[in-house]
Amino acid sequence: MAAVTVTAATAARPSAGGRMVADTWTSMLRVLLNYRHSPGLLAASLAVPVVMVVVFGYVFGSAMQVPGGGDYREFLMPGLFAMVATNGIMPTMVGAARDVGRGVTDRLRSMPVSRTGLLLGQTLADLLVSVLVLALLALVGLAAGWRARNGLGEAVEAFGLLLLFRFVMTWVGTLLGLAVGKEEAAGQLAVMVFPLAMITNAYVPTGGMPGWLRTIADWNPISAVVHACRELFGNPSAPGDAWPMQHALLASLLWSAALLLICGPLAVRKFATHGR
């Protein structure tokens, strides 16, 4: 009888893989419900792309020229897509720091849950929201004259690359938020994403920058993603001589893999050992 009881208990106990899937799903729903109860947050996320196209495409665009010719708004759109991907750092960093500050992280750690599943669910929820933001930005871009000129196949590759980079950036933000541990500090640190995004080829060609700044911009992971998307979409570009600009797609994948392999395990470890 004892053997039967042990066997039944073992059968009822979920496997590690099953637990991770269940915890990933629960964590993802938790984040998505937060958007449901905070419609202003979702509205702001969807409004930003429209503002970005108007400000950069029409206000600043009249004074911009693309080396070699070409429409500036077509040059700009891949950069704006990459900015949406990069901005994945900010909400996840602030959200992770908020959970630490409010004791949510400590409560979750005390439960028999998958640490990886909890963090993965948060990043996947952010990825679903980013699909909506990218879709809206693409529609606004189409209305402004942008086109994916290399066909549907390469356009799908470009958006796949953007979603991959967004996924990676959410892990970077999660690690930073867990490390900071305070929502106010995370909000202030999020401002640093702005100069990181500006020292790139997203808005202007890097050829007009001073030599040292151009080197930083050309080796910025965001620049590789932007240039790879311009090539895949068939939009105007101004590639530099640096290796990431000559092999933009490969460089983007290598940067993404390196950041994910570093930040993912560190974020899970930081979550599991927080407060110790």
PDB file of N, CA and C in Angstrom, residues 184-222:
ATOM      1  N   GLU A 184      12.371  53.466  -8.353  1.00  0.00           N
ATOM      2  CA  GLU A 184      12.786  54.827  -8.681  1.00  0.00           C
ATOM      3  C   GLU A 184      14.151  54.839  -9.355  1.00  0.00           C
ATOM      4  N   ALA A 185      15.083  54.055  -8.820  1.00  0.00           N
ATOM      5  CA  ALA A 185      16.416  53.993  -9.407  1.00  0.00           C
ATOM      6  C   ALA A 185      16.374  53.392 -10.805  1.00  0.00           C
ATOM      7  N   ALA A 186      15.527  52.387 -10.993  1.00  0.00           N
ATOM      8  CA  ALA A 186      15.397  51.768 -12.315  1.00  0.00           C
ATOM      9  C   ALA A 186      14.835  52.763 -13.313  1.00  0.00           C
ATOM     10  N   GLY A 187      13.871  53.572 -12.879  1.00  0.00           N
ATOM     11  CA  GLY A 187      13.309  54.590 -13.762  1.00  0.00           C
ATOM     12  C   GLY A 187      14.342  55.603 -14.195  1.00  0.00           C
ATOM     13  N   GLN A 188      15.224  55.986 -13.276  1.00  0.00           N
ATOM     14  CA  GLN A 188      16.286  56.924 -13.617  1.00  0.00           C
ATOM     15  C   GLN A 188      17.327  56.280 -14.527  1.00  0.00           C
ATOM     16  N   LEU A 189      17.624  55.008 -14.262  1.00  0.00           N
ATOM     17  CA  LEU A 189      18.596  54.304 -15.086  1.00  0.00           C
ATOM     18  C   LEU A 189      18.073  54.099 -16.501  1.00  0.00           C
ATOM     19  N   ALA A 190      16.755  53.991 -16.645  1.00  0.00           N
ATOM     20  CA  ALA A 190      16.161  53.789 -17.964  1.00  0.00           C
ATOM     21  C   ALA A 190      16.474  54.940 -18.907  1.00  0.00           C
ATOM     22  N   VAL A 191      16.724  56.125 -18.343  1.00  0.00           N
ATOM     23  CA  VAL A 191      17.069  57.279 -19.171  1.00  0.00           C
ATOM     24  C   VAL A 191      18.352  57.027 -19.956  1.00  0.00           C
ATOM     25  N   MET A 192      19.220  56.161 -19.422  1.00  0.00           N
ATOM     26  CA  MET A 192      20.494  55.883 -20.092  1.00  0.00           C
ATOM     27  C   MET A 192      20.308  55.140 -21.401  1.00  0.00           C
ATOM     28  N   VAL A 193      19.115  54.566 -21.612  1.00  0.00           N
ATOM     29  CA  VAL A 193      18.858  53.892 -22.878  1.00  0.00           C
ATOM     30  C   VAL A 193      18.846  54.901 -24.025  1.00  0.00           C
ATOM     31  N   PHE A 194      18.468  56.141 -23.733  1.00  0.00           N
ATOM     32  CA  PHE A 194      18.358  57.158 -24.778  1.00  0.00           C
ATOM     33  C   PHE A 194      19.696  57.439 -25.453  1.00  0.00           C
ATOM     34  N   PRO A 195      20.781  57.765 -24.703  1.00  0.00           N
ATOM     35  CA  PRO A 195      22.057  57.975 -25.399  1.00  0.00           C
ATOM     36  C   PRO A 195      22.576  56.711 -26.078  1.00  0.00           C
ATOM     37  N   LEU A 196      22.281  55.539 -25.488  1.00  0.00           N
ATOM     38  CA  LEU A 196      22.687  54.281 -26.122  1.00  0.00           C
ATOM     39  C   LEU A 196      22.040  54.148 -27.492  1.00  0.00           C
ATOM     40  N   ALA A 197      20.768  54.576 -27.593  1.00  0.00           N
ATOM     41  CA  ALA A 197      20.047  54.482 -28.858  1.00  0.00           C
ATOM     42  C   ALA A 197      20.457  55.574 -29.832  1.00  0.00           C
ATOM     43  N   MET A 198      20.897  56.715 -29.327  1.00  0.00           N
ATOM     44  CA  MET A 198      21.246  57.824 -30.207  1.00  0.00           C
ATOM     45  C   MET A 198      22.606  57.635 -30.870  1.00  0.00           C
ATOM     46  N   ILE A 199      23.539  56.980 -30.185  1.00  0.00           N
ATOM     47  CA  ILE A 199      24.871  56.775 -30.765  1.00  0.00           C
ATOM     48  C   ILE A 199      24.820  55.531 -31.643  1.00  0.00           C
ATOM     49  N   THR A 200      24.025  55.624 -32.685  1.00  0.00           N
ATOM     50  CA  THR A 200      23.821  54.533 -33.630  1.00  0.00           C
ATOM     51  C   THR A 200      23.588  55.142 -35.012  1.00  0.00           C
ATOM     52  N   ASN A 201      23.311  54.270 -35.964  1.00  0.00           N
ATOM     53  CA  ASN A 201      22.964  54.715 -37.309  1.00  0.00           C
ATOM     54  C   ASN A 201      21.457  54.756 -37.520  1.00  0.00           C
ATOM     55  N   ALA A 202      20.681  54.725 -36.410  1.00  0.00           N
ATOM     56  CA  ALA A 202      19.225  54.642 -36.529  1.00  0.00           C
ATOM     57  C   ALA A 202      18.619  55.890 -37.146  1.00  0.00           C
ATOM     58  N   TYR A 203      19.125  57.055 -36.768  1.00  0.00           N
ATOM     59  CA  TYR A 203      18.520  58.310 -37.204  1.00  0.00           C
ATOM     60  C   TYR A 203      19.351  59.043 -38.248  1.00  0.00           C
ATOM     61  N   VAL A 204      20.660  58.935 -38.143  1.00  0.00           N
ATOM     62  CA  VAL A 204      21.544  59.616 -39.088  1.00  0.00           C
ATOM     63  C   VAL A 204      22.668  58.664 -39.482  1.00  0.00           C
ATOM     64  N   PRO A 205      23.230  58.820 -40.675  1.00  0.00           N
ATOM     65  CA  PRO A 205      24.398  58.015 -41.048  1.00  0.00           C
ATOM     66  C   PRO A 205      25.575  58.335 -40.125  1.00  0.00           C
ATOM     67  N   THR A 206      26.386  57.338 -39.865  1.00  0.00           N
ATOM     68  CA  THR A 206      27.519  57.539 -38.951  1.00  0.00           C
ATOM     69  C   THR A 206      28.704  58.213 -39.634  1.00  0.00           C
ATOM     70  N   GLY A 207      28.653  58.375 -40.959  1.00  0.00           N
ATOM     71  CA  GLY A 207      29.787  58.941 -41.677  1.00  0.00           C
ATOM     72  C   GLY A 207      30.123  60.361 -41.262  1.00  0.00           C
ATOM     73  N   GLY A 208      29.147  61.127 -40.764  1.00  0.00           N
ATOM     74  CA  GLY A 208      29.408  62.499 -40.365  1.00  0.00           C
ATOM     75  C   GLY A 208      29.865  62.638 -38.928  1.00  0.00           C
ATOM     76  N   MET A 209      29.984  61.536 -38.204  1.00  0.00           N
ATOM     77  CA  MET A 209      30.411  61.592 -36.808  1.00  0.00           C
ATOM     78  C   MET A 209      31.927  61.661 -36.714  1.00  0.00           C
ATOM     79  N   PRO A 210      32.465  62.214 -35.610  1.00  0.00           N
ATOM     80  CA  PRO A 210      33.917  62.126 -35.376  1.00  0.00           C
ATOM     81  C   PRO A 210      34.369  60.671 -35.367  1.00  0.00           C
ATOM     82  N   GLY A 211      35.617  60.444 -35.714  1.00  0.00           N
ATOM     83  CA  GLY A 211      36.117  59.084 -35.873  1.00  0.00           C
ATOM     84  C   GLY A 211      35.866  58.182 -34.681  1.00  0.00           C
ATOM     85  N   TRP A 212      36.175  58.665 -33.469  1.00  0.00           N
ATOM     86  CA  TRP A 212      36.015  57.832 -32.274  1.00  0.00           C
ATOM     87  C   TRP A 212      34.536  57.519 -32.009  1.00  0.00           C
ATOM     88  N   LEU A 213      33.661  58.509 -32.266  1.00  0.00           N
ATOM     89  CA  LEU A 213      32.240  58.293 -32.040  1.00  0.00           C
ATOM     90  C   LEU A 213      31.652  57.370 -33.104  1.00  0.00           C
ATOM     91  N   ARG A 214      32.153  57.495 -34.326  1.00  0.00           N
ATOM     92  CA  ARG A 214      31.678  56.609 -35.384  1.00  0.00           C
ATOM     93  C   ARG A 214      32.037  55.164 -35.082  1.00  0.00           C
ATOM     94  N   THR A 215      33.222  54.934 -34.525  1.00  0.00           N
ATOM     95  CA  THR A 215      33.620  53.575 -34.164  1.00  0.00           C
ATOM     96  C   THR A 215      32.665  52.987 -33.133  1.00  0.00           C
ATOM     97  N   ILE A 216      32.318  53.795 -32.120  1.00  0.00           N
ATOM     98  CA  ILE A 216      31.379  53.328 -31.100  1.00  0.00           C
ATOM     99  C   ILE A 216      30.024  53.011 -31.731  1.00  0.00           C
ATOM    100  N   ALA A 217      29.564  53.927 -32.611  1.00  0.00           N
ATOM    101  CA  ALA A 217      28.254  53.736 -33.245  1.00  0.00           C
ATOM    102  C   ALA A 217      28.243  52.504 -34.140  1.00  0.00           C
ATOM    103  N   ASP A 218      29.301  52.296 -34.912  1.00  0.00           N
ATOM    104  CA  ASP A 218      29.340  51.154 -35.831  1.00  0.00           C
ATOM    105  C   ASP A 218      29.385  49.823 -35.101  1.00  0.00           C
ATOM    106  N   TRP A 219      29.974  49.815 -33.889  1.00  0.00           N
ATOM    107  CA  TRP A 219      30.059  48.577 -33.116  1.00  0.00           C
ATOM    108  C   TRP A 219      28.941  48.451 -32.091  1.00  0.00           C
ATOM    109  N   ASN A 220      28.031  49.401 -32.082  1.00  0.00           N
ATOM    110  CA  ASN A 220      26.861  49.311 -31.224  1.00  0.00           C
ATOM    111  C   ASN A 220      25.946  48.206 -31.770  1.00  0.00           C
ATOM    112  N   PRO A 221      25.504  47.264 -30.930  1.00  0.00           N
ATOM    113  CA  PRO A 221      24.627  46.187 -31.427  1.00  0.00           C
ATOM    114  C   PRO A 221      23.383  46.710 -32.132  1.00  0.00           C
ATOM    115  N   ILE A 222      22.876  47.841 -31.678  1.00  0.00           N
ATOM    116  CA  ILE A 222      21.669  48.395 -32.293  1.00  0.00           C
ATOM    117  C   ILE A 222      21.938  48.763 -33.747  1.00  0.00           C
TER     118      ILE A 222
END
